[in-house]
Amino acid sequence: MDIKSFKPRQTVYIVGDARRPRDKFSAVKAEVAKVGRKYVTISGRWGERFREAHNRDMPYLIEETEYGSPRLLFPSEDAVREYQEREELKEWVRVAAGWDKIGRYTLEQLRAVKKILEG
């Protein structure tokens, strides 16, 4: 996600709170106060800042923090839903392809998975 994709006064969504792991996908509405060269600052008394992720293909910005788990800043509710679905699918694939389950798949199924993953 590029910082230039955000505009002042835009409604954005913040995801993540290390204190409540059960609510890891709950989103809180916020408003962009300022868009700078390095950071997007949201409105509020603390003026939290978010920067680009190292992998710019990610659909979010990462909170600049000195301790704790950084939160994620999304430009829309749709982006939050897509992120949640992607994370849930990643977990499903991890479990489905676990060492204790991999032997259950047929050769044809494994070939099909390989073809999909190789693109």
mmCIF file of N, CA and C in Angstrom:
data_model
loop_
_atom_site.group_PDB
_atom_site.id
_atom_site.type_symbol
_atom_site.label_atom_id
_atom_site.label_comp_id
_atom_site.label_asym_id
_atom_site.label_seq_id
_atom_site.Cartn_x
_atom_site.Cartn_y
_atom_site.Cartn_z
ATOM 1 N N MET A 1 0.858 -1.168 0.000
ATOM 2 C CA MET A 1 0.000 0.000 0.000
ATOM 3 C C MET A 1 0.902 1.228 0.000
ATOM 4 N N ASP A 2 0.572 2.155 -0.813
ATOM 5 C CA ASP A 2 1.346 3.381 -0.962
ATOM 6 C C ASP A 2 0.746 4.486 -0.093
ATOM 7 N N ILE A 3 1.593 5.244 0.568
ATOM 8 C CA ILE A 3 1.133 6.353 1.415
ATOM 9 C C ILE A 3 0.302 7.345 0.607
ATOM 10 N N LYS A 4 0.656 7.517 -0.653
ATOM 11 C CA LYS A 4 -0.051 8.484 -1.499
ATOM 12 C C LYS A 4 -1.490 8.069 -1.791
ATOM 13 N N SER A 5 -1.858 6.845 -1.429
ATOM 14 C CA SER A 5 -3.238 6.378 -1.617
ATOM 15 C C SER A 5 -4.184 6.975 -0.575
ATOM 16 N N PHE A 6 -3.629 7.578 0.464
ATOM 17 C CA PHE A 6 -4.433 8.149 1.544
ATOM 18 C C PHE A 6 -4.535 9.662 1.387
ATOM 19 N N LYS A 7 -5.670 10.214 1.821
ATOM 20 C CA LYS A 7 -5.927 11.654 1.739
ATOM 21 C C LYS A 7 -6.381 12.166 3.104
ATOM 22 N N PRO A 8 -6.059 13.428 3.432
ATOM 23 C CA PRO A 8 -6.555 13.998 4.688
ATOM 24 C C PRO A 8 -8.086 13.948 4.746
ATOM 25 N N ARG A 9 -8.605 13.703 5.936
ATOM 26 C CA ARG A 9 -10.036 13.608 6.236
ATOM 27 C C ARG A 9 -10.681 12.335 5.694
ATOM 28 N N GLN A 10 -9.883 11.418 5.158
ATOM 29 C CA GLN A 10 -10.397 10.140 4.670
ATOM 30 C C GLN A 10 -10.726 9.243 5.863
ATOM 31 N N THR A 11 -11.827 8.518 5.778
ATOM 32 C CA THR A 11 -12.159 7.529 6.803
ATOM 33 C C THR A 11 -11.345 6.277 6.526
ATOM 34 N N VAL A 12 -10.651 5.800 7.555
ATOM 35 C CA VAL A 12 -9.801 4.614 7.440
ATOM 36 C C VAL A 12 -10.160 3.648 8.569
ATOM 37 N N TYR A 13 -9.562 2.466 8.531
ATOM 38 C CA TYR A 13 -9.879 1.434 9.510
ATOM 39 C C TYR A 13 -8.595 0.863 10.082
ATOM 40 N N ILE A 14 -8.537 0.792 11.409
ATOM 41 C CA ILE A 14 -7.362 0.274 12.113
ATOM 42 C C ILE A 14 -7.706 -1.115 12.645
ATOM 43 N N VAL A 15 -6.831 -2.072 12.355
ATOM 44 C CA VAL A 15 -7.042 -3.461 12.770
ATOM 45 C C VAL A 15 -5.886 -3.897 13.653
ATOM 46 N N GLY A 16 -6.229 -4.641 14.699
ATOM 47 C CA GLY A 16 -5.194 -5.240 15.532
ATOM 48 C C GLY A 16 -5.127 -4.641 16.909
ATOM 49 N N ASP A 17 -5.085 -5.536 17.876
ATOM 50 C CA ASP A 17 -4.905 -5.135 19.258
ATOM 51 C C ASP A 17 -4.336 -6.348 19.974
ATOM 52 N N ALA A 18 -3.069 -6.306 20.288
ATOM 53 C CA ALA A 18 -2.387 -7.458 20.888
ATOM 54 C C ALA A 18 -2.992 -7.856 22.232
ATOM 55 N N ARG A 19 -3.705 -6.952 22.871
ATOM 56 C CA ARG A 19 -4.277 -7.264 24.181
ATOM 57 C C ARG A 19 -5.503 -8.167 24.075
ATOM 58 N N ARG A 20 -6.118 -8.207 22.899
ATOM 59 C CA ARG A 20 -7.324 -9.023 22.726
ATOM 60 C C ARG A 20 -7.192 -9.897 21.482
ATOM 61 N N PRO A 21 -6.497 -11.018 21.570
ATOM 62 C CA PRO A 21 -6.274 -11.843 20.386
ATOM 63 C C PRO A 21 -7.549 -12.368 19.733
ATOM 64 N N ARG A 22 -8.617 -12.529 20.500
ATOM 65 C CA ARG A 22 -9.874 -13.017 19.912
ATOM 66 C C ARG A 22 -10.453 -11.998 18.939
ATOM 67 N N ASP A 23 -10.141 -10.732 19.134
ATOM 68 C CA ASP A 23 -10.667 -9.668 18.282
ATOM 69 C C ASP A 23 -9.630 -9.185 17.283
ATOM 70 N N LYS A 24 -8.756 -10.077 16.836
ATOM 71 C CA LYS A 24 -7.638 -9.620 16.015
ATOM 72 C C LYS A 24 -8.063 -9.016 14.690
ATOM 73 N N PHE A 25 -9.298 -9.273 14.241
ATOM 74 C CA PHE A 25 -9.750 -8.686 12.987
ATOM 75 C C PHE A 25 -10.776 -7.576 13.193
ATOM 76 N N SER A 26 -11.038 -7.195 14.433
ATOM 77 C CA SER A 26 -12.003 -6.121 14.641
ATOM 78 C C SER A 26 -11.378 -4.803 14.204
ATOM 79 N N ALA A 27 -12.162 -4.016 13.508
ATOM 80 C CA ALA A 27 -11.662 -2.763 12.946
ATOM 81 C C ALA A 27 -12.283 -1.574 13.670
ATOM 82 N N VAL A 28 -11.475 -0.547 13.846
ATOM 83 C CA VAL A 28 -11.917 0.692 14.470
ATOM 84 C C VAL A 28 -11.799 1.796 13.429
ATOM 85 N N LYS A 29 -12.859 2.586 13.287
ATOM 86 C CA LYS A 29 -12.839 3.700 12.339
ATOM 87 C C LYS A 29 -11.944 4.809 12.856
ATOM 88 N N ALA A 30 -11.274 5.473 11.923
ATOM 89 C CA ALA A 30 -10.453 6.637 12.267
ATOM 90 C C ALA A 30 -10.476 7.586 11.075
ATOM 91 N N GLU A 31 -9.875 8.736 11.270
ATOM 92 C CA GLU A 31 -9.803 9.722 10.190
ATOM 93 C C GLU A 31 -8.362 10.142 9.997
ATOM 94 N N VAL A 32 -7.966 10.268 8.745
ATOM 95 C CA VAL A 32 -6.608 10.701 8.430
ATOM 96 C C VAL A 32 -6.491 12.188 8.734
ATOM 97 N N ALA A 33 -5.499 12.547 9.532
ATOM 98 C CA ALA A 33 -5.252 13.949 9.861
ATOM 99 C C ALA A 33 -4.244 14.556 8.893
ATOM 100 N N LYS A 34 -3.206 13.770 8.581
ATOM 101 C CA LYS A 34 -2.117 14.314 7.772
ATOM 102 C C LYS A 34 -1.466 13.188 6.977
ATOM 103 N N VAL A 35 -1.080 13.504 5.748
ATOM 104 C CA VAL A 35 -0.338 12.562 4.912
ATOM 105 C C VAL A 35 1.003 13.205 4.602
ATOM 106 N N GLY A 36 2.055 12.588 5.114
ATOM 107 C CA GLY A 36 3.394 13.119 4.894
ATOM 108 C C GLY A 36 4.175 12.271 3.913
ATOM 109 N N ARG A 37 5.457 12.514 3.857
ATOM 110 C CA ARG A 37 6.325 11.769 2.954
ATOM 111 C C ARG A 37 6.552 10.341 3.449
ATOM 112 N N LYS A 38 6.673 10.177 4.777
ATOM 113 C CA LYS A 38 6.958 8.867 5.360
ATOM 114 C C LYS A 38 5.782 8.255 6.115
ATOM 115 N N TYR A 39 4.879 9.096 6.624
ATOM 116 C CA TYR A 39 3.837 8.601 7.516
ATOM 117 C C TYR A 39 2.464 9.152 7.166
ATOM 118 N N VAL A 40 1.444 8.364 7.534
ATOM 119 C CA VAL A 40 0.062 8.826 7.563
ATOM 120 C C VAL A 40 -0.272 8.957 9.042
ATOM 121 N N THR A 41 -0.725 10.124 9.449
ATOM 122 C CA THR A 41 -1.076 10.379 10.848
ATOM 123 C C THR A 41 -2.589 10.414 10.960
ATOM 124 N N ILE A 42 -3.126 9.722 11.970
ATOM 125 C CA ILE A 42 -4.573 9.736 12.149
ATOM 126 C C ILE A 42 -4.959 10.732 13.232
ATOM 127 N N SER A 43 -6.201 11.189 13.162
ATOM 128 C CA SER A 43 -6.715 12.143 14.141
ATOM 129 C C SER A 43 -6.807 11.484 15.506
ATOM 130 N N GLY A 44 -6.708 12.302 16.522
ATOM 131 C CA GLY A 44 -6.809 11.788 17.886
ATOM 132 C C GLY A 44 -5.751 12.418 18.755
ATOM 133 N N ARG A 45 -5.873 12.180 20.039
ATOM 134 C CA ARG A 45 -4.961 12.849 20.967
ATOM 135 C C ARG A 45 -3.539 12.334 20.886
ATOM 136 N N TRP A 46 -3.331 11.104 20.418
ATOM 137 C CA TRP A 46 -1.976 10.563 20.376
ATOM 138 C C TRP A 46 -1.295 10.781 19.028
ATOM 139 N N GLY A 47 -2.053 11.024 17.998
ATOM 140 C CA GLY A 47 -1.467 11.249 16.681
ATOM 141 C C GLY A 47 -0.679 10.055 16.171
ATOM 142 N N GLU A 48 -1.289 8.886 16.224
ATOM 143 C CA GLU A 48 -0.600 7.669 15.788
ATOM 144 C C GLU A 48 -0.193 7.781 14.328
ATOM 145 N N ARG A 49 1.012 7.255 14.047
ATOM 146 C CA ARG A 49 1.551 7.325 12.692
ATOM 147 C C ARG A 49 1.688 5.920 12.113
ATOM 148 N N PHE A 50 1.442 5.829 10.813
ATOM 149 C CA PHE A 50 1.537 4.565 10.097
ATOM 150 C C PHE A 50 2.453 4.747 8.898
ATOM 151 N N ARG A 51 3.290 3.742 8.640
ATOM 152 C CA ARG A 51 4.256 3.790 7.542
ATOM 153 C C ARG A 51 3.984 2.655 6.568
ATOM 154 N N GLU A 52 4.646 2.710 5.425
ATOM 155 C CA GLU A 52 4.498 1.642 4.440
ATOM 156 C C GLU A 52 5.132 0.360 4.967
ATOM 157 N N ALA A 53 4.544 -0.771 4.608
ATOM 158 C CA ALA A 53 5.115 -2.076 4.955
ATOM 159 C C ALA A 53 6.330 -2.310 4.065
ATOM 160 N N HIS A 54 7.232 -3.171 4.511
ATOM 161 C CA HIS A 54 8.406 -3.482 3.696
ATOM 162 C C HIS A 54 7.986 -4.086 2.365
ATOM 163 N N ASN A 55 6.945 -4.903 2.397
ATOM 164 C CA ASN A 55 6.376 -5.474 1.184
ATOM 165 C C ASN A 55 5.231 -4.563 0.751
ATOM 166 N N ARG A 56 5.457 -3.751 -0.247
ATOM 167 C CA ARG A 56 4.460 -2.761 -0.657
ATOM 168 C C ARG A 56 3.216 -3.378 -1.282
ATOM 169 N N ASP A 57 3.233 -4.689 -1.514
ATOM 170 C CA ASP A 57 2.057 -5.350 -2.074
ATOM 171 C C ASP A 57 0.980 -5.577 -1.019
ATOM 172 N N MET A 58 1.306 -5.376 0.236
ATOM 173 C CA MET A 58 0.331 -5.570 1.302
ATOM 174 C C MET A 58 -0.706 -4.441 1.249
ATOM 175 N N PRO A 59 -1.974 -4.751 1.556
ATOM 176 C CA PRO A 59 -3.047 -3.754 1.427
ATOM 177 C C PRO A 59 -3.211 -2.854 2.647
ATOM 178 N N TYR A 60 -2.125 -2.582 3.367
ATOM 179 C CA TYR A 60 -2.230 -1.800 4.594
ATOM 180 C C TYR A 60 -0.925 -1.061 4.869
ATOM 181 N N LEU A 61 -1.000 -0.124 5.826
ATOM 182 C CA LEU A 61 0.186 0.518 6.389
ATOM 183 C C LEU A 61 0.370 -0.043 7.794
ATOM 184 N N ILE A 62 1.593 0.037 8.317
ATOM 185 C CA ILE A 62 1.920 -0.505 9.638
ATOM 186 C C ILE A 62 2.159 0.636 10.620
ATOM 187 N N GLU A 63 1.629 0.493 11.824
ATOM 188 C CA GLU A 63 1.794 1.509 12.861
ATOM 189 C C GLU A 63 3.262 1.628 13.266
ATOM 190 N N GLU A 64 3.719 2.834 13.397
ATOM 191 C CA GLU A 64 5.075 3.113 13.883
ATOM 192 C C GLU A 64 4.996 3.101 15.404
ATOM 193 N N THR A 65 5.588 2.082 16.017
ATOM 194 C CA THR A 65 5.511 1.939 17.469
ATOM 195 C C THR A 65 6.837 1.433 18.010
ATOM 196 N N GLU A 66 7.150 1.813 19.227
ATOM 197 C CA GLU A 66 8.406 1.388 19.843
ATOM 198 C C GLU A 66 8.252 0.108 20.648
ATOM 199 N N TYR A 67 7.031 -0.278 20.973
ATOM 200 C CA TYR A 67 6.809 -1.506 21.737
ATOM 201 C C TYR A 67 5.433 -2.062 21.387
ATOM 202 N N GLY A 68 5.249 -3.341 21.654
ATOM 203 C CA GLY A 68 3.971 -3.981 21.374
ATOM 204 C C GLY A 68 3.809 -4.324 19.904
ATOM 205 N N SER A 69 2.696 -4.926 19.597
ATOM 206 C CA SER A 69 2.400 -5.304 18.217
ATOM 207 C C SER A 69 1.834 -4.110 17.467
ATOM 208 N N PRO A 70 2.393 -3.812 16.307
ATOM 209 C CA PRO A 70 1.855 -2.688 15.539
ATOM 210 C C PRO A 70 0.483 -3.026 14.965
ATOM 211 N N ARG A 71 -0.354 -2.022 14.890
ATOM 212 C CA ARG A 71 -1.666 -2.190 14.275
ATOM 213 C C ARG A 71 -1.539 -1.920 12.779
ATOM 214 N N LEU A 72 -2.581 -2.259 12.048
ATOM 215 C CA LEU A 72 -2.577 -2.105 10.598
ATOM 216 C C LEU A 72 -3.635 -1.091 10.191
ATOM 217 N N LEU A 73 -3.307 -0.255 9.210
ATOM 218 C CA LEU A 73 -4.214 0.786 8.730
ATOM 219 C C LEU A 73 -4.680 0.434 7.326
ATOM 220 N N PHE A 74 -5.995 0.336 7.157
ATOM 221 C CA PHE A 74 -6.596 -0.019 5.873
ATOM 222 C C PHE A 74 -7.401 1.159 5.328
ATOM 223 N N PRO A 75 -7.453 1.295 4.000
ATOM 224 C CA PRO A 75 -8.182 2.416 3.405
ATOM 225 C C PRO A 75 -9.694 2.224 3.356
ATOM 226 N N SER A 76 -10.186 0.986 3.539
ATOM 227 C CA SER A 76 -11.625 0.742 3.434
ATOM 228 C C SER A 76 -12.020 -0.515 4.206
ATOM 229 N N GLU A 77 -13.328 -0.643 4.431
ATOM 230 C CA GLU A 77 -13.847 -1.853 5.084
ATOM 231 C C GLU A 77 -13.653 -3.071 4.190
ATOM 232 N N ASP A 78 -13.779 -2.883 2.876
ATOM 233 C CA ASP A 78 -13.564 -3.996 1.942
ATOM 234 C C ASP A 78 -12.147 -4.531 2.053
ATOM 235 N N ALA A 79 -11.178 -3.640 2.188
ATOM 236 C CA ALA A 79 -9.781 -4.062 2.330
ATOM 237 C C ALA A 79 -9.589 -4.862 3.615
ATOM 238 N N VAL A 80 -10.285 -4.480 4.677
ATOM 239 C CA VAL A 80 -10.213 -5.223 5.945
ATOM 240 C C VAL A 80 -10.795 -6.621 5.757
ATOM 241 N N ARG A 81 -11.955 -6.715 5.101
ATOM 242 C CA ARG A 81 -12.590 -8.021 4.876
ATOM 243 C C ARG A 81 -11.710 -8.929 4.017
ATOM 244 N N GLU A 82 -11.104 -8.371 2.969
ATOM 245 C CA GLU A 82 -10.226 -9.169 2.111
ATOM 246 C C GLU A 82 -8.996 -9.644 2.876
ATOM 247 N N TYR A 83 -8.440 -8.786 3.727
ATOM 248 C CA TYR A 83 -7.294 -9.170 4.553
ATOM 249 C C TYR A 83 -7.684 -10.313 5.495
ATOM 250 N N GLN A 84 -8.842 -10.181 6.131
ATOM 251 C CA GLN A 84 -9.312 -11.220 7.047
ATOM 252 C C GLN A 84 -9.496 -12.543 6.307
ATOM 253 N N GLU A 85 -10.132 -12.494 5.143
ATOM 254 C CA GLU A 85 -10.341 -13.723 4.371
ATOM 255 C C GLU A 85 -9.008 -14.352 3.977
ATOM 256 N N ARG A 86 -8.060 -13.528 3.554
ATOM 257 C CA ARG A 86 -6.739 -14.037 3.161
ATOM 258 C C ARG A 86 -6.041 -14.719 4.339
ATOM 259 N N GLU A 87 -6.078 -14.086 5.511
ATOM 260 C CA GLU A 87 -5.440 -14.667 6.692
ATOM 261 C C GLU A 87 -6.110 -15.983 7.096
ATOM 262 N N GLU A 88 -7.436 -16.036 7.015
ATOM 263 C CA GLU A 88 -8.151 -17.265 7.357
ATOM 264 C C GLU A 88 -7.837 -18.377 6.358
ATOM 265 N N LEU A 89 -7.740 -18.040 5.065
ATOM 266 C CA LEU A 89 -7.395 -19.039 4.051
ATOM 267 C C LEU A 89 -5.964 -19.535 4.225
ATOM 268 N N LYS A 90 -5.052 -18.636 4.581
ATOM 269 C CA LYS A 90 -3.668 -19.054 4.839
ATOM 270 C C LYS A 90 -3.626 -20.079 5.973
ATOM 271 N N GLU A 91 -4.372 -19.822 7.020
ATOM 272 C CA GLU A 91 -4.411 -20.752 8.152
ATOM 273 C C GLU A 91 -5.032 -22.084 7.732
ATOM 274 N N TRP A 92 -6.096 -22.024 6.933
ATOM 275 C CA TRP A 92 -6.735 -23.246 6.463
ATOM 276 C C TRP A 92 -5.758 -24.087 5.641
ATOM 277 N N VAL A 93 -5.013 -23.447 4.742
ATOM 278 C CA VAL A 93 -4.041 -24.167 3.915
ATOM 279 C C VAL A 93 -2.954 -24.779 4.796
ATOM 280 N N ARG A 94 -2.479 -24.026 5.792
ATOM 281 C CA ARG A 94 -1.467 -24.561 6.716
ATOM 282 C C ARG A 94 -1.947 -25.850 7.382
ATOM 283 N N VAL A 95 -3.175 -25.831 7.849
ATOM 284 C CA VAL A 95 -3.729 -27.002 8.535
ATOM 285 C C VAL A 95 -3.983 -28.134 7.538
ATOM 286 N N ALA A 96 -4.571 -27.808 6.383
ATOM 287 C CA ALA A 96 -4.906 -28.834 5.385
ATOM 288 C C ALA A 96 -3.665 -29.516 4.820
ATOM 289 N N ALA A 97 -2.548 -28.802 4.788
ATOM 290 C CA ALA A 97 -1.314 -29.364 4.227
ATOM 291 C C ALA A 97 -0.336 -29.788 5.323
ATOM 292 N N GLY A 98 -0.822 -29.917 6.533
ATOM 293 C CA GLY A 98 0.037 -30.314 7.643
ATOM 294 C C GLY A 98 0.610 -31.705 7.445
ATOM 295 N N TRP A 99 1.721 -31.962 8.092
ATOM 296 C CA TRP A 99 2.418 -33.241 7.923
ATOM 297 C C TRP A 99 1.542 -34.435 8.282
ATOM 298 N N ASP A 100 0.608 -34.243 9.207
ATOM 299 C CA ASP A 100 -0.245 -35.355 9.623
ATOM 300 C C ASP A 100 -1.416 -35.612 8.673
ATOM 301 N N LYS A 101 -1.645 -34.703 7.715
ATOM 302 C CA LYS A 101 -2.775 -34.848 6.794
ATOM 303 C C LYS A 101 -2.342 -35.032 5.344
ATOM 304 N N ILE A 102 -1.106 -34.722 5.032
ATOM 305 C CA ILE A 102 -0.658 -34.720 3.642
ATOM 306 C C ILE A 102 -0.766 -36.107 3.001
ATOM 307 N N GLY A 103 -0.632 -37.166 3.786
ATOM 308 C CA GLY A 103 -0.711 -38.520 3.255
ATOM 309 C C GLY A 103 -2.105 -38.936 2.802
ATOM 310 N N ARG A 104 -3.112 -38.178 3.168
ATOM 311 C CA ARG A 104 -4.498 -38.508 2.815
ATOM 312 C C ARG A 104 -4.857 -38.148 1.376
ATOM 313 N N TYR A 105 -4.046 -37.297 0.752
ATOM 314 C CA TYR A 105 -4.395 -36.807 -0.579
ATOM 315 C C TYR A 105 -3.919 -37.766 -1.660
ATOM 316 N N THR A 106 -4.719 -37.861 -2.716
ATOM 317 C CA THR A 106 -4.355 -38.726 -3.840
ATOM 318 C C THR A 106 -3.289 -38.044 -4.684
ATOM 319 N N LEU A 107 -2.670 -38.823 -5.555
ATOM 320 C CA LEU A 107 -1.669 -38.278 -6.461
ATOM 321 C C LEU A 107 -2.275 -37.194 -7.349
ATOM 322 N N GLU A 108 -3.491 -37.409 -7.826
ATOM 323 C CA GLU A 108 -4.156 -36.419 -8.684
ATOM 324 C C GLU A 108 -4.401 -35.110 -7.926
ATOM 325 N N GLN A 109 -4.823 -35.221 -6.675
ATOM 326 C CA GLN A 109 -5.051 -34.019 -5.868
ATOM 327 C C GLN A 109 -3.746 -33.259 -5.650
ATOM 328 N N LEU A 110 -2.683 -33.972 -5.352
ATOM 329 C CA LEU A 110 -1.390 -33.318 -5.120
ATOM 330 C C LEU A 110 -0.868 -32.667 -6.396
ATOM 331 N N ARG A 111 -1.054 -33.324 -7.542
ATOM 332 C CA ARG A 111 -0.652 -32.720 -8.820
ATOM 333 C C ARG A 111 -1.438 -31.439 -9.089
ATOM 334 N N ALA A 112 -2.748 -31.467 -8.798
ATOM 335 C CA ALA A 112 -3.585 -30.282 -9.013
ATOM 336 C C ALA A 112 -3.130 -29.129 -8.120
ATOM 337 N N VAL A 113 -2.813 -29.429 -6.877
ATOM 338 C CA VAL A 113 -2.332 -28.391 -5.956
ATOM 339 C C VAL A 113 -1.008 -27.823 -6.453
ATOM 340 N N LYS A 114 -0.115 -28.683 -6.879
ATOM 341 C CA LYS A 114 1.185 -28.232 -7.391
ATOM 342 C C LYS A 114 1.004 -27.314 -8.589
ATOM 343 N N LYS A 115 0.113 -27.692 -9.496
ATOM 344 C CA LYS A 115 -0.133 -26.877 -10.696
ATOM 345 C C LYS A 115 -0.661 -25.490 -10.311
ATOM 346 N N ILE A 116 -1.576 -25.450 -9.358
ATOM 347 C CA ILE A 116 -2.131 -24.169 -8.903
ATOM 348 C C ILE A 116 -1.049 -23.314 -8.256
ATOM 349 N N LEU A 117 -0.260 -23.906 -7.375
ATOM 350 C CA LEU A 117 0.743 -23.141 -6.635
ATOM 351 C C LEU A 117 1.903 -22.682 -7.508
ATOM 352 N N GLU A 118 2.219 -23.432 -8.539
ATOM 353 C CA GLU A 118 3.292 -23.008 -9.443
ATOM 354 C C GLU A 118 2.833 -21.910 -10.387
ATOM 355 N N GLY A 119 1.525 -21.703 -10.478
ATOM 356 C CA GLY A 119 0.976 -20.619 -11.281
ATOM 357 C C GLY A 119 0.989 -20.939 -12.720
#
